[in-house]
XYZ file of C-alpha atoms in Angstrom:
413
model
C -29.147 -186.836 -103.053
C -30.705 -184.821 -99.856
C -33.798 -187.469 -98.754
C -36.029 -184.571 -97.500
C -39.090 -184.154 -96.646
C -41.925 -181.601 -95.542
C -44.864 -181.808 -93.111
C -47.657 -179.575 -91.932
C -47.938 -179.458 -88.059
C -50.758 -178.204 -86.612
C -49.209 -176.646 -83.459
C -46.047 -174.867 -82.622
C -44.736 -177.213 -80.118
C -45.163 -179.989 -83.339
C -42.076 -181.307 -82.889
C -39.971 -182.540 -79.391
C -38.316 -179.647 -77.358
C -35.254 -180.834 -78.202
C -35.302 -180.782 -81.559
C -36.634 -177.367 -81.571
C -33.687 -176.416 -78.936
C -31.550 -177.652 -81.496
C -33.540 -175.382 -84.455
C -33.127 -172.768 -82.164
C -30.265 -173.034 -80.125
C -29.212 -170.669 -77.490
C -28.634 -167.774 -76.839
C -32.300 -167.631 -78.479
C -35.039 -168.066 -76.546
C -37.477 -168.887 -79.855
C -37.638 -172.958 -78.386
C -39.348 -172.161 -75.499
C -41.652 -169.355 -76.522
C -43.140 -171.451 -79.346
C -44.375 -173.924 -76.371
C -45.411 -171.523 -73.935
C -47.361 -169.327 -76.943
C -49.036 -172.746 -77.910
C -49.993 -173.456 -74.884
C -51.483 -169.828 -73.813
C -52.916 -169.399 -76.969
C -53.385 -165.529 -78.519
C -56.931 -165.034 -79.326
C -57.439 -164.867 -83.122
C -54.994 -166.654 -84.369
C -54.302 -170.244 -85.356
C -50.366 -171.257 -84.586
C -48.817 -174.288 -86.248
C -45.632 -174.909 -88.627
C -44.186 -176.104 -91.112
C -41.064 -178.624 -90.581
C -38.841 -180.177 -93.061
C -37.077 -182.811 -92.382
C -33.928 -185.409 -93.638
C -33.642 -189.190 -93.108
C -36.259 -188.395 -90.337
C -34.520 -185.890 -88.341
C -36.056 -181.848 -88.378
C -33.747 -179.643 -90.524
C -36.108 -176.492 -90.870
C -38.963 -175.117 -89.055
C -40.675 -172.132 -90.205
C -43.744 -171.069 -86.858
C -46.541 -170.031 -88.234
C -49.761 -168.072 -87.823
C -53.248 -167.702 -89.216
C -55.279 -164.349 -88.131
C -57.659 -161.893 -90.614
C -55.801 -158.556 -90.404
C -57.796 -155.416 -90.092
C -56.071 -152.445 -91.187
C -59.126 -150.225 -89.836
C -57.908 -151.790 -86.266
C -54.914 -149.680 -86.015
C -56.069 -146.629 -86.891
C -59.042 -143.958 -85.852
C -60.531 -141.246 -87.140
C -61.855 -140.689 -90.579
C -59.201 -142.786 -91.560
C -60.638 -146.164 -89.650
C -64.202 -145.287 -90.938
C -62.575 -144.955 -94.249
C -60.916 -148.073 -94.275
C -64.029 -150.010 -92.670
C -65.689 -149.220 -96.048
C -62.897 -150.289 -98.037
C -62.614 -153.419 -95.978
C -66.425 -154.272 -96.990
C -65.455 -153.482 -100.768
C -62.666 -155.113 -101.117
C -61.830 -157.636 -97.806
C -58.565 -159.038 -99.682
C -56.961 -156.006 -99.256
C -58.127 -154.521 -96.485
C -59.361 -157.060 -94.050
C -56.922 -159.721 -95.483
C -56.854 -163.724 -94.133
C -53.204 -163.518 -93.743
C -50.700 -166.710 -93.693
C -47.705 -166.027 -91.110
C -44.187 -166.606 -91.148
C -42.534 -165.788 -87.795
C -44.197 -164.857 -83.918
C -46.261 -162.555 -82.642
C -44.265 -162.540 -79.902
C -40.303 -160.999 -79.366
C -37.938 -159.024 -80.593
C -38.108 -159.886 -84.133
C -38.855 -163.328 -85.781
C -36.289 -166.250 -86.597
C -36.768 -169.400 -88.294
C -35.060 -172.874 -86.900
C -31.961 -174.106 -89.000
C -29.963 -177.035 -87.716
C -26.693 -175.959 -87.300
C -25.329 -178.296 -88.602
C -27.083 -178.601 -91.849
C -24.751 -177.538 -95.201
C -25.507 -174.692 -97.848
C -26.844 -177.347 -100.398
C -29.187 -178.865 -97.997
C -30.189 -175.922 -96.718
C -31.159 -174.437 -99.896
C -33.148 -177.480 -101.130
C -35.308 -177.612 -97.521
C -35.829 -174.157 -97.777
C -37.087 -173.999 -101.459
C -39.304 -177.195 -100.204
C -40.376 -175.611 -97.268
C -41.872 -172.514 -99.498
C -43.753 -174.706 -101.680
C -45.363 -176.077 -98.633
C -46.105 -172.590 -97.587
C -47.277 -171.538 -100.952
C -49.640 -174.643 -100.795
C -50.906 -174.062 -97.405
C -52.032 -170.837 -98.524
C -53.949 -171.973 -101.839
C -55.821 -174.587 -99.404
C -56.526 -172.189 -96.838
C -57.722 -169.942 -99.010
C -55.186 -166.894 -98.064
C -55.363 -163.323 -99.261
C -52.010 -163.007 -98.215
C -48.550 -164.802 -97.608
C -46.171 -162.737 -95.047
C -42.845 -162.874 -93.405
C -43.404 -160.588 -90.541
C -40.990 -158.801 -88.471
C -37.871 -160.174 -89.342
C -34.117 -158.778 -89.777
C -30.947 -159.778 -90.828
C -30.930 -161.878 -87.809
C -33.874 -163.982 -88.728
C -32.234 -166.520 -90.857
C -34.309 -166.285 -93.336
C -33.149 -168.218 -96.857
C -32.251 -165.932 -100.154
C -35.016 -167.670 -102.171
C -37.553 -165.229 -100.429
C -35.945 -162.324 -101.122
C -36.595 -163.327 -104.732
C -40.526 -164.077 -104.486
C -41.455 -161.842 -101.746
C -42.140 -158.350 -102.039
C -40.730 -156.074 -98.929
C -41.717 -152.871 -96.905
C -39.593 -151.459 -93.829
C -41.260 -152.116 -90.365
C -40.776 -150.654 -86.750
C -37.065 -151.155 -86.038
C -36.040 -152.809 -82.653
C -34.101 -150.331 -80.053
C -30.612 -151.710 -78.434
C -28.367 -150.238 -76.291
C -24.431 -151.435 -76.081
C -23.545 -151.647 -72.762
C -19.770 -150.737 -73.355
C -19.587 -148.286 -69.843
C -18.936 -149.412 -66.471
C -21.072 -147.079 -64.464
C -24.141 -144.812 -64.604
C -22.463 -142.030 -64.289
C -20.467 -142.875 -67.155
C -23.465 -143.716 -69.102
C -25.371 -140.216 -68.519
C -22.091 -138.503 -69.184
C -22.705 -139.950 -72.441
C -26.091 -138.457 -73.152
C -26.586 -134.629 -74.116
C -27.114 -132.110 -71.873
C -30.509 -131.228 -72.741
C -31.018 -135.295 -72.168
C -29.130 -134.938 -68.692
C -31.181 -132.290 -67.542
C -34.862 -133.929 -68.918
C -33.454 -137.093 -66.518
C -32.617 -135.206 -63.500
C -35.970 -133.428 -63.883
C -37.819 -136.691 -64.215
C -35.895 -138.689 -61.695
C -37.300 -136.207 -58.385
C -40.105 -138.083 -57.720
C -38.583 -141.519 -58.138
C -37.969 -142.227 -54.033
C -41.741 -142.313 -54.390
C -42.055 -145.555 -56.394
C -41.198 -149.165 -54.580
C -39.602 -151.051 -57.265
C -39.827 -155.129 -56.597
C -37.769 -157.691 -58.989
C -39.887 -160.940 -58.361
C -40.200 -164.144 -60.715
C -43.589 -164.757 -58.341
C -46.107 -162.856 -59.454
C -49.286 -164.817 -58.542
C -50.846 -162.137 -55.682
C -50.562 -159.312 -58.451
C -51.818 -161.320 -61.672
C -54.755 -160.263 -61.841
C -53.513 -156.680 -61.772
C -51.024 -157.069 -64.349
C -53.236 -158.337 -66.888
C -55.445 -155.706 -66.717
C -52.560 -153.276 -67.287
C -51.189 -155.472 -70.247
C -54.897 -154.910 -71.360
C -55.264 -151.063 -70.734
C -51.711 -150.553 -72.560
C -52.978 -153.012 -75.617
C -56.019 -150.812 -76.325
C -53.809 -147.211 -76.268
C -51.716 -148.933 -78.521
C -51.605 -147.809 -82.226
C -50.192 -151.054 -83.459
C -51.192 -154.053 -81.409
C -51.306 -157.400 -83.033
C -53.066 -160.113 -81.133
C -54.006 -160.560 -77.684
C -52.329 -162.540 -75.253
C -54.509 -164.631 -72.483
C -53.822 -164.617 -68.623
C -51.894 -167.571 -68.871
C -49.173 -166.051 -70.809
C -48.087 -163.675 -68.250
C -48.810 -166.736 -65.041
C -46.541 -169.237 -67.282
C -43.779 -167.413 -68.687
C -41.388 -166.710 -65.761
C -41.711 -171.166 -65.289
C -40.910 -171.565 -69.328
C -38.729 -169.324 -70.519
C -35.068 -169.019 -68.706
C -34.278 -165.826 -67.604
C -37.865 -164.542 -67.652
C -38.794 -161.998 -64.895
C -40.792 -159.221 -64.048
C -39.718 -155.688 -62.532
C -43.101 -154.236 -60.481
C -43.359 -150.563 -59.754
C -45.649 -149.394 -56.762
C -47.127 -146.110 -55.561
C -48.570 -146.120 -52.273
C -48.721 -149.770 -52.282
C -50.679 -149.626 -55.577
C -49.016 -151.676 -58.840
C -48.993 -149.019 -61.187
C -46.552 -150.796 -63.752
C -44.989 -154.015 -64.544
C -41.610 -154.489 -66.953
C -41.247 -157.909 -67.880
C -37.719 -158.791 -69.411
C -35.871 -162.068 -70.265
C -32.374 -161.453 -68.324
C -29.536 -163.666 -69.302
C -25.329 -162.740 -69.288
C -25.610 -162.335 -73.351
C -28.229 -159.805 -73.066
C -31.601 -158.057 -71.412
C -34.699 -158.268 -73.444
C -37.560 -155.909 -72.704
C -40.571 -157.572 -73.673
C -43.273 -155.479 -72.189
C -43.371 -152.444 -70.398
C -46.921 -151.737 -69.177
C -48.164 -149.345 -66.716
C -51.647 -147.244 -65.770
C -51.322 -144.372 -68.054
C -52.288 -141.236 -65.732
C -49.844 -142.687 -62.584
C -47.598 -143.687 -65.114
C -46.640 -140.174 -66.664
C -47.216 -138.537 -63.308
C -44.062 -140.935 -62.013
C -42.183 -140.650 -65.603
C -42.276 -144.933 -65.030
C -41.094 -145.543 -68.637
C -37.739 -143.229 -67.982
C -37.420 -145.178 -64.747
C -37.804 -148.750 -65.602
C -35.452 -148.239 -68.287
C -32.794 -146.453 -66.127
C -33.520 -149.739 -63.564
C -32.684 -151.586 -66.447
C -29.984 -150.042 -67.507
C -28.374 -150.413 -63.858
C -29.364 -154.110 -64.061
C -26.966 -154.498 -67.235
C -23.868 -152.609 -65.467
C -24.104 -154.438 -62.389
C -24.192 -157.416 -63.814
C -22.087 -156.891 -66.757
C -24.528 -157.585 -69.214
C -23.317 -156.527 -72.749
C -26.636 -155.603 -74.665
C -30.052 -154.037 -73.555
C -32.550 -154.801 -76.210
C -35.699 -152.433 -75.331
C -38.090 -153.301 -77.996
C -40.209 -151.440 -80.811
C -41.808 -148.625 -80.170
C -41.672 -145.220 -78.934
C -38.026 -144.158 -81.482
C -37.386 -140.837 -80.448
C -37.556 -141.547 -76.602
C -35.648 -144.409 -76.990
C -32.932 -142.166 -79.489
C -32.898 -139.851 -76.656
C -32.190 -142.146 -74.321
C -28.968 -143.154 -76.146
C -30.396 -146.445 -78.132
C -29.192 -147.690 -81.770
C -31.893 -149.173 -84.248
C -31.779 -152.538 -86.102
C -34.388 -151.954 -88.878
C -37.001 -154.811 -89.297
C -39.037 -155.704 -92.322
C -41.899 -157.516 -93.627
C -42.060 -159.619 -96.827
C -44.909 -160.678 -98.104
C -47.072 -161.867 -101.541
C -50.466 -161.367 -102.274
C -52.410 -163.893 -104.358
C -53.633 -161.270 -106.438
C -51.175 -160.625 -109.504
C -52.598 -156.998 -109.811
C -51.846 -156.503 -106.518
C -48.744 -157.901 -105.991
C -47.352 -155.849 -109.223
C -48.759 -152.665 -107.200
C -47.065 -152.726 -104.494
C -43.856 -153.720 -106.194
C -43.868 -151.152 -108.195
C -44.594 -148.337 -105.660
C -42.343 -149.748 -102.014
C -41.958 -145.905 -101.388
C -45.316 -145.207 -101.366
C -46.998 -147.721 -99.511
C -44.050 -147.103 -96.656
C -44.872 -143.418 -97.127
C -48.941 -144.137 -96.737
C -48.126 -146.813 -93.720
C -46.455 -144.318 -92.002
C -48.539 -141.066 -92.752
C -50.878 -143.487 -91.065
C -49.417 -144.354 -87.889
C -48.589 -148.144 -88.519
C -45.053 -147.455 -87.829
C -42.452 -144.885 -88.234
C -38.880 -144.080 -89.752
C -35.691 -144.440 -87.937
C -34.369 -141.834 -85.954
C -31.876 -139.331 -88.056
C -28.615 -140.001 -86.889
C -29.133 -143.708 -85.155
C -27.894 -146.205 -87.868
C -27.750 -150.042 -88.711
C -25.900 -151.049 -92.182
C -24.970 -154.789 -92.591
C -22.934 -156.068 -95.240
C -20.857 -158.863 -96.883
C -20.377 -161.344 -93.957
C -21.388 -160.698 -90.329
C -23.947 -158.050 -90.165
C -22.540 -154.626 -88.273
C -23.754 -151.600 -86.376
C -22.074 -148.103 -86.889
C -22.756 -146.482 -83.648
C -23.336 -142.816 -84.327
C -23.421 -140.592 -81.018
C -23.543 -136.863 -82.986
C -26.736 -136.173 -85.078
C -23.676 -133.713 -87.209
C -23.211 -134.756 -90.686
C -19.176 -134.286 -90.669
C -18.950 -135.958 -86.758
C -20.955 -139.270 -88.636
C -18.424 -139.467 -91.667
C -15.414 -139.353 -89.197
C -16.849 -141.791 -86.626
C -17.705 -144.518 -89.727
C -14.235 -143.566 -91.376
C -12.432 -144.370 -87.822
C -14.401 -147.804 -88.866
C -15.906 -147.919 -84.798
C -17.812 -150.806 -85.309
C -20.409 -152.783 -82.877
C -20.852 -156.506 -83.497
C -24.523 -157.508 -82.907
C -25.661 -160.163 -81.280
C -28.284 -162.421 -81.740
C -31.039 -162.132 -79.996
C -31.518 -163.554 -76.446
């Protein structure tokens, strides 16, 4: 018989930094970003977790967050006044007190799993684990239980798939690295893509790029960038705090920061977690009139791109966001998803019933939008897989996945 049990924490770092090391062992970097968000804190929300445990030693971890989720933040318009109304009529729809399942923070969310736990354990601390959830959300008085931003990557048990309803989210860009040069990677692109890139690339000798893990003289200027970007952005959930971005680079291995100057001035920063399994590209942020002027975006991620050949890094992970630049570019697409259940019953049997409506309404209003034609992620029985498709032509995709050219991908770094 499994002696498990379950506890509320009420912090993210609730447990050692081993154990969560071991919950979330490399090449993740999950362990360390649940300290370092804990610690900097994201202004309105409440982090903590739930851990499960056998003979005394942490088996499970699910992170979690507390926040009230506006929908009327992430749009404008006659759309945001219209949901402001709604919001006042009904709050538990549209201005929900959500309960969290994953971070705020990263490529996509994960929960921790020791490795070296079996199926029948795992089941049983993940079905205990969700009645803990479940419970947490009656006290707190929840509109809302979610799983946010997770993939097939997240580890997340089969149970939920059972008692949680799901809707498609923004999918997360990556780039194989399987070229040895630049050249060979532009020769790779189309033409019309060529050309944009020599186009854009003119005024490049006029930007001073800096790689630096030291960032203290220019803090203060990239949180106010972090800040400007945040407000243009349709979709922004939470704010970090200035400690975030001073910490980071000491807490998380790999972490580092990619500064762009014009005439001395820091017009953009790129902060990515570099290690030999991958490049993550957590935030690119830059002063948005300089910023187009000096195409920064297309440059930090051909800097980045360089980074990866010369150092033989396999995988370029460059976020959410911004699809069809990123398509152009040459990227692949690992869908995401959110699962959640509301504590209304009428509600919940809503949105069951209509998934291709509500994604079709969420995206008609900007919260996030479909996949690229032509860029596909498929998983199946076994290790998930990526069918790289480099022709947007019907018969070109049919022979490429017949020819069975597979990608392996790997988990996040």
């Amino acid at each position: 018989m499994n002696n498990l049990t379950c506890h509320y924490v009420p912090r993210l770092d609730g447990v050692p930094a081993t154990v969560l090391g071991r919950l979330f062992p490399e090449p993740s970097i999950t362990a360390p970003l649940l300290s370092l968000l804990q610690e900097s804190g994201i202004d309105g929300f409440n982090l903590s977790g739930i851990v499960v445990l056998k003979d005394d030693a942490p088996v499970l971890f699910l992170p979690l967050f507390e926040t009230r989720f506006d929908l009327s933040a992430f749009v404008e318009g006659w759309i945001k006044k219209s949901l402001k109304l709604a919001g006042r009529l009904i709050p538990s729809v549209f201005q929900p007190r959500v309960l969290g399942v994953g971070l705020v923070e990263g490529e996509w969310s994960e929960i921790g799993i020791d490795p070296r736990i079996d199926e029948g354990t795992l089941d049983a601390a993940s079905n205990m684990a969700l009645n803990a959830l479940q419970a947490l959300a009656v006290e707190r008085k929840s509109d809302m239980v979610v799983l946010y931003n997770f993939n097939q990557y997240g580890k997340l048990p089969r149970a939920v798939f059972e008692k949680f309803n799901r809707v498609q989210y923004r999918s997360c860009a990556r780039l194989p690295i399987n070229f040895n040069s630049m050249e060979e990677y532009l020769s790779r692109l189309s033409s019309g893509a060529r050309k944009d890139l020599n186009r854009k690339m003119r005024v490049a000798p006029e930007v001073r790029v800096v790689r630096s893990r030291t960032i203290s003289p220019f803090l203060d200027r990239i949180y106010k960038l972090y800040r400007d970007t945040v407000e243009r952005s349709p979709m922004a959930l939470g704010l970090h705090n200035r400690l975030f971005f001073e910490k980071i680079c000491e807490k998380i291995p790999g972490a580092e920061y990619m500064l762009y100057f014009v005439q001395e001035e820091l017009v953009a920063f790129n902060l990515l977690v570099v290690k030999q399994e991958a490049m993550v590209d957590s935030y690119f942020c830059m002063d948005h009139e300089l910023g187009r002027k000096y195409n920064l975006y297309v440059l930090s991620w051909l800097e980045n791109v360089r980074t990866c050949v010369e150092r033989k890094i396999p995988l370029y992970y460059a976020g959410q966001g911004t699809e069809k630049t990123k398509a152009h570019l040459g990227a692949t697409f690992i869908p995401s998803f959110i699962l959640f259940k509301h504590r209304k019953p009428v509600f919940d049997r809503l949105l069951v019933r209509q998934p291709a409506m509500i994604n079709k309404v969420l995206s008609l209003l900007g919260f996030w939008p479909a996949v690229p034609p032509g860029r596909l992620v498929c998983s199946g029985p076994g290790r998930p897989k990526q069918i790289l498709v480099r022709s947007l032509d019907p018969a070109e995709q049919t022979n490429e996945q017949k020819r069975g050219e597979r990608l392996h991908c790997l988990k996040k770094a």
